[in-house]
XYZ file of C-alpha atoms in Angstrom:
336
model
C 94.650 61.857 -147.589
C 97.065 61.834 -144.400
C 93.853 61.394 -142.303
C 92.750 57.893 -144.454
C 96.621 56.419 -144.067
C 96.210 57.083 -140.721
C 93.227 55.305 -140.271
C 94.211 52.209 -142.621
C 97.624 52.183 -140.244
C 95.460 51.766 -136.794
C 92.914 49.582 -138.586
C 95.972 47.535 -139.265
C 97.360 47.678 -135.683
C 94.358 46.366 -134.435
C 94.269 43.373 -137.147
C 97.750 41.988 -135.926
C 96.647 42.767 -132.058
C 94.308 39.481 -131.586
C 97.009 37.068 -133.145
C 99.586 38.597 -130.744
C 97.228 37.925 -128.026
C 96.690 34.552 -128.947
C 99.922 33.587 -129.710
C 100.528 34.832 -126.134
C 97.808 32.890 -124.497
C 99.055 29.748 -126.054
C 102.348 30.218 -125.014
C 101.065 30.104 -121.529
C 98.921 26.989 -122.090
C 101.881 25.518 -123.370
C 103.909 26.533 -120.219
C 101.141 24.902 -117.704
C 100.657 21.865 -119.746
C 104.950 21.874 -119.318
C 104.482 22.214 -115.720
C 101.703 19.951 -115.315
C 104.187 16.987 -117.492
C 106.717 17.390 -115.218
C 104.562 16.383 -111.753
C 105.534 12.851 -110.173
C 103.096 10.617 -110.020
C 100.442 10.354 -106.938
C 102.303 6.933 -105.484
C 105.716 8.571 -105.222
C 105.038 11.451 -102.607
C 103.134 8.966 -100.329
C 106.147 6.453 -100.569
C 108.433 9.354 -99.543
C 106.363 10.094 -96.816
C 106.633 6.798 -96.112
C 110.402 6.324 -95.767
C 110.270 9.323 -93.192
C 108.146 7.947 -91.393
C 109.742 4.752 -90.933
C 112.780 6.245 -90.986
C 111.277 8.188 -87.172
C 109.922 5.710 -85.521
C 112.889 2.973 -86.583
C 113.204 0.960 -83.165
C 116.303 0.285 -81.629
C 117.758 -3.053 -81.803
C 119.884 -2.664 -78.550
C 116.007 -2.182 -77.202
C 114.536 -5.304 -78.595
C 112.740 -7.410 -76.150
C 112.275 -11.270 -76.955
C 109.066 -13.336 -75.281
C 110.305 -16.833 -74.631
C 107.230 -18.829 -75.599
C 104.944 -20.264 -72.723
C 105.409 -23.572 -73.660
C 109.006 -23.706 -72.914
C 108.537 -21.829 -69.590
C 107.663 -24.241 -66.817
C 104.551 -23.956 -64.456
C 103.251 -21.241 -67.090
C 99.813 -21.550 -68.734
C 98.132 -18.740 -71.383
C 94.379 -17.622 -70.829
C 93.251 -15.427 -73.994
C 97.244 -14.613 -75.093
C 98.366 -13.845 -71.313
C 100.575 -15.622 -69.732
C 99.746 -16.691 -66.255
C 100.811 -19.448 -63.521
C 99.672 -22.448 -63.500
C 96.847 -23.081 -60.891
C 98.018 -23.765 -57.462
C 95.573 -26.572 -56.911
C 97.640 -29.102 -60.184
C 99.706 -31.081 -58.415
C 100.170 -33.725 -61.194
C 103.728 -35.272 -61.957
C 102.890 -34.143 -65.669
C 104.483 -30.444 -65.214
C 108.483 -30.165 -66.072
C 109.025 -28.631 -63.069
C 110.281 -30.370 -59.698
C 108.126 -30.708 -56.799
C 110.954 -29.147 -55.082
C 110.546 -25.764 -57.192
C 106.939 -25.518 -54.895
C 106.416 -24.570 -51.636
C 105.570 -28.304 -49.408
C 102.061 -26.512 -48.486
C 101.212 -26.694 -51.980
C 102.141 -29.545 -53.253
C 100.261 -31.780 -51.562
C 96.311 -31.251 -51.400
C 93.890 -31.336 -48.642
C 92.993 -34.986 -48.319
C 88.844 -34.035 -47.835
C 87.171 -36.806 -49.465
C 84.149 -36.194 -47.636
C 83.436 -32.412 -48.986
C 80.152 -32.450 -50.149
C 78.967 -33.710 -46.577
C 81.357 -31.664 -44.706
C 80.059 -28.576 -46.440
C 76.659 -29.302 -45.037
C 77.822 -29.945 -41.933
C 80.162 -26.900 -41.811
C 76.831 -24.820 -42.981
C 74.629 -26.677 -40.057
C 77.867 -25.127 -37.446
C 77.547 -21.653 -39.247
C 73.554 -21.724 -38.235
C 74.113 -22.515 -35.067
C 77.263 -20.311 -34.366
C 75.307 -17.301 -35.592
C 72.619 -17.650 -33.540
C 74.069 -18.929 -30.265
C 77.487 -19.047 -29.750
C 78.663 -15.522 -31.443
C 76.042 -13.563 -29.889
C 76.628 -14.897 -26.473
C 80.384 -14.432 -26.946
C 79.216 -10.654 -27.787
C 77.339 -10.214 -24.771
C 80.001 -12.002 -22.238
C 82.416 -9.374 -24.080
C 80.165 -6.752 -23.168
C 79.015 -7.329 -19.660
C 82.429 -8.759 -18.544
C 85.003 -6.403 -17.838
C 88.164 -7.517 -18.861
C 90.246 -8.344 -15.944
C 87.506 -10.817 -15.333
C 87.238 -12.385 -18.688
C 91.092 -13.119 -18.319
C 90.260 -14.611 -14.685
C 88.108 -16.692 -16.180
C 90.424 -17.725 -18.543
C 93.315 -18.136 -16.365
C 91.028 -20.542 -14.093
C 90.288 -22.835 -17.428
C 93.544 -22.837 -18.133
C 94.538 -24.257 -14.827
C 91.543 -26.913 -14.791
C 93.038 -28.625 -17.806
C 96.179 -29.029 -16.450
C 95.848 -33.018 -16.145
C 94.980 -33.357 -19.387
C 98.238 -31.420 -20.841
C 100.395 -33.195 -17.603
C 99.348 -36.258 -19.409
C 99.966 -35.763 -22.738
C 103.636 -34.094 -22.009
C 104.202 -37.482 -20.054
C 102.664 -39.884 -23.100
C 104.914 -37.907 -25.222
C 108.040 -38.328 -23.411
C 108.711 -34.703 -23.008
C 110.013 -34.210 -19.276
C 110.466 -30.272 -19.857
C 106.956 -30.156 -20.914
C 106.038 -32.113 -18.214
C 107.968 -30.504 -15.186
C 106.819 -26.449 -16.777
C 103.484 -27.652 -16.590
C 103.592 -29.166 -12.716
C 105.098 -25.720 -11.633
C 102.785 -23.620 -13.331
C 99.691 -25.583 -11.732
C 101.441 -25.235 -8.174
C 101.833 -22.159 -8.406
C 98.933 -20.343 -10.168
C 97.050 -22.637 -7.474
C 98.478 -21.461 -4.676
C 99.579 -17.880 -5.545
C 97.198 -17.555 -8.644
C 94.237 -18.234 -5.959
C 93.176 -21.482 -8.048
C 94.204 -20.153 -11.021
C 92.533 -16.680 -11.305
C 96.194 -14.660 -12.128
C 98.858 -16.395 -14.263
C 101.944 -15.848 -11.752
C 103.918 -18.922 -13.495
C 104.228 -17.046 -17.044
C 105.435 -13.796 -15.340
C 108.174 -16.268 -13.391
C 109.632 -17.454 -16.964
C 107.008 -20.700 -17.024
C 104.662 -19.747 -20.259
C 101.519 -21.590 -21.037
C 100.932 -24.699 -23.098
C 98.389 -27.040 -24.276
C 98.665 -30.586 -25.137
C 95.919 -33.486 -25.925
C 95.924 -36.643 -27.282
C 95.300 -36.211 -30.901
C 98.870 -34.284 -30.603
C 100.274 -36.692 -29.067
C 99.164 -39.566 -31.615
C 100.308 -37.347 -33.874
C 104.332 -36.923 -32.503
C 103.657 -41.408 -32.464
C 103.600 -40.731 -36.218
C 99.873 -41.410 -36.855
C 98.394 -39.972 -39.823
C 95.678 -37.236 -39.251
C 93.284 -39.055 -41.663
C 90.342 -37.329 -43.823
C 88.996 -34.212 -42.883
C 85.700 -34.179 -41.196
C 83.591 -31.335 -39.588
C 81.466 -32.517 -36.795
C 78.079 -31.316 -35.655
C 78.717 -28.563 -33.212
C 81.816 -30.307 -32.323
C 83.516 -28.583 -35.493
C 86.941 -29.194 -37.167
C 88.139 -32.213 -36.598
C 89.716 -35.383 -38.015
C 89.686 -39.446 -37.516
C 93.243 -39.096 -34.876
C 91.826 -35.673 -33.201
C 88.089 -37.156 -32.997
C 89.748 -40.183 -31.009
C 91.947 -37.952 -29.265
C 89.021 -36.284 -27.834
C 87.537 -39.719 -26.635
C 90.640 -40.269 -24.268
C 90.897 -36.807 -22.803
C 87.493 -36.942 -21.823
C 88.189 -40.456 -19.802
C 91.314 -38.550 -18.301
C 89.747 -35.205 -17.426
C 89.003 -35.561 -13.471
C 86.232 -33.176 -13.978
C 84.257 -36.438 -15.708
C 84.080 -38.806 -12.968
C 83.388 -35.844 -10.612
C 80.784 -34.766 -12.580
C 79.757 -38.511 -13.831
C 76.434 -38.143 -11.397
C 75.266 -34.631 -11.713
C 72.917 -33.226 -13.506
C 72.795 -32.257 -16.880
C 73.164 -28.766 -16.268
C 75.632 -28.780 -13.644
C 77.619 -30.794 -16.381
C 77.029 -28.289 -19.183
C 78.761 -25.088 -16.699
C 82.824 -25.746 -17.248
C 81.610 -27.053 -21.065
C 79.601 -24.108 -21.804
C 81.779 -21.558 -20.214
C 84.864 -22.621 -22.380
C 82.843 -22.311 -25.584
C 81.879 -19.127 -24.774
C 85.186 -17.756 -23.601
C 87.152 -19.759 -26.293
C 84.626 -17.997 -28.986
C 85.247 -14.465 -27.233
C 88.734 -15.079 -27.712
C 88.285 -14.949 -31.518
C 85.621 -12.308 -32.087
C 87.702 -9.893 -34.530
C 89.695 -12.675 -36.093
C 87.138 -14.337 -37.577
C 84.717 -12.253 -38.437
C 88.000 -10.841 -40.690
C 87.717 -13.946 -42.155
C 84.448 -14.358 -42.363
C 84.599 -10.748 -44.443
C 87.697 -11.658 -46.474
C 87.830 -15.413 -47.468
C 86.203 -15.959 -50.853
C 85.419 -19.874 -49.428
C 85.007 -19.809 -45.641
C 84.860 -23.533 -45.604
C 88.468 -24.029 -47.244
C 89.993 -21.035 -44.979
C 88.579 -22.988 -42.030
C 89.886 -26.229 -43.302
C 93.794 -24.878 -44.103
C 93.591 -22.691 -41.106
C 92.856 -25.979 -38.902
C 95.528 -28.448 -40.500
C 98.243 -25.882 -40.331
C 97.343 -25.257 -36.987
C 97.400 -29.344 -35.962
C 100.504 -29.014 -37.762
C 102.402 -26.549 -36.114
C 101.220 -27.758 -32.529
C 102.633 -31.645 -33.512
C 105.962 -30.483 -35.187
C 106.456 -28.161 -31.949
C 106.368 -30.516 -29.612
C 108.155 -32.922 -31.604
C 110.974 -31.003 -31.895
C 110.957 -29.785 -28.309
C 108.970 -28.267 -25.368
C 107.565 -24.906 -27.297
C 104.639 -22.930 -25.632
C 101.152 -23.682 -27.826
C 98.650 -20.997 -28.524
C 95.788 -22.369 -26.230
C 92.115 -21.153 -26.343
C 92.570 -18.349 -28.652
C 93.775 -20.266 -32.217
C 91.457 -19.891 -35.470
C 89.491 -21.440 -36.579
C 87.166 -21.995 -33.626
C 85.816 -25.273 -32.611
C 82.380 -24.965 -31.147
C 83.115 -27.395 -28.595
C 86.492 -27.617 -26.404
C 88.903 -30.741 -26.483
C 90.211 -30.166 -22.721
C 87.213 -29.654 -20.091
C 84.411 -32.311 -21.729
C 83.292 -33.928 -18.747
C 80.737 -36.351 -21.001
């Protein structure tokens, strides 16, 4: 009997076991589901995220920069959102800003009309310089010793003193005048006809003057650019200019009746010392000018320039032989 109650007792433990159980297990499902009620939606962690990270990287407003527009700033032009200067080459009246805001050099253009012809010209001078005149300036480097090459120079110097004598006179310039009388009396007579420059080391330096300078401190206008045959750079006033130093140059009329080739020696030998002269210089441009023709062009006006305004404003020693760019054929000894 005590043995069947005790059976029906665990049989009846058992029974309430699984409801227990289940009642448990719901209570749990009950508590997740709570927990899983009580999660914010998806949006809201992202916008928090947000805020912080706006919050970091919130810029300063002492740090602000503002752009002025390129419209409003003058000589300014934008190329794909950049803004850049305006090219060098517009010279039109049209900008806002005054001509006086630009260098003089740039404001007014190279008057070359005649570019397309002087290209082909200036192309024809490039031939011939490359295979004549350069290499024989290379070999006269390399066979004359130096000493001699500045002899040689000296002495050329010297011969075109009548020309310059001239020219100082024409341009009413008496200091010009009397520096270049004592410099030919004495690098003649102590030089030994020229061969050592004694008047520079006695405080009377060297200049060079011809008549396209001269027209030039008369106040006539250099004209169109032109590049001769052979004769290279050159303009309408310098082209004349050449005419009447070759009617003053003694070494004409005492040359008028020799032969050709006798003629050609002082002619030749300045072309070739004169291109000597300039060697490194312009193969340096020749290597780093993106338009050899327009270097050669700037380089010769400025150069006419400076020579003119010089003397203009007073007796100032000129550069001689050895100014870029070259000209194939020298204004001072042409005896034709």
């Amino acid at each position: 009997m005590r043995r069947m109650l005790a059976c029906v007792c665990v049989a009846a433990l058992f029974a309430l076991l699984p409801g227990t159980a289940s009642a448990e297990r719901q209570a749990n499902k009950s508590a997740f589901k709570g927990v899983a009620l009580t999660v914010k939606p998806a949006e809201e962690p992202g916008k928090k995220k947000s805020a912080k990270v706006a919050k970091a990287f919130k810029a300063d407003p002492a740090m602000r920069v503002i752009i002025e527009p390129a419209a409003t700033v003058p000589g300014v032009d934008v190329v794909d959102g950049v803004q850049v200067p305006k090219d060098l080459n517009e010279t039109g009246t049209e900008s806002s800003g005054d001509e006086g805001d630009i260098p003089g050099d740039l404001v007014e253009a190279a008057d070359d009309p005649f570019e397309g012809v002087n290209r082909v010209v200036f192309g024809f001078n490039q031939v011939v310089d490359r295979l004549v005149l350069e290499p024989s300036a290379r070999i006269y480097r390399a066979v004359i010793p130096r000493p001699v090459r500045t002899g040689v120079t000296n002495v050329l110097n010297n011969l075109a003193t009548p020309i310059t004598l001239s020219n100082d006179i024409l341009q009413g310039n008496p200091e010009a005048a009397a520096n270049t009388i004592k410099r030919f009396m004495v690098n003649s007579t102590l030089g030994i006809g020229g061969i050592f420059d004694h008047a520079t080391g006695l405080g009377e330096p060297l200049h060079r003057e011809d008549f396209g300078q001269t027209l030039g401190t008369w106040g006539v206008g250099s004209g169109p650019y032109l590049v001769l045959p052979i004769l290279g750079p050159s303009n309408p006033r310098d082209a004349g200019g050449m005419v009447v130093d070759t009617a003053v140059n003694p070494m004409t009329w005492i040359l008028y009746d020799a032969p050709l080739w006798q003629k050609s020696i002082p002619v030749g030998t300045q072309i070739v010392v004169s291109r000597e002269a300039i060697l490194d210089d312009y193969e340096n441009l020749r290597k780093n000018s993106p338009d050899l023709y327009a270097s050669v062009r700037d380089l010769y006006a400025q150069k006419r320039q400076a020579e003119i305004a010089n003397e203009a404003a007073g007796y100032n020693p000129g550069s001689g032989v050895n100014s870029l760019p070259p000209s194939a054929l020298p204004q001072t000894l042409n005896p034709y």
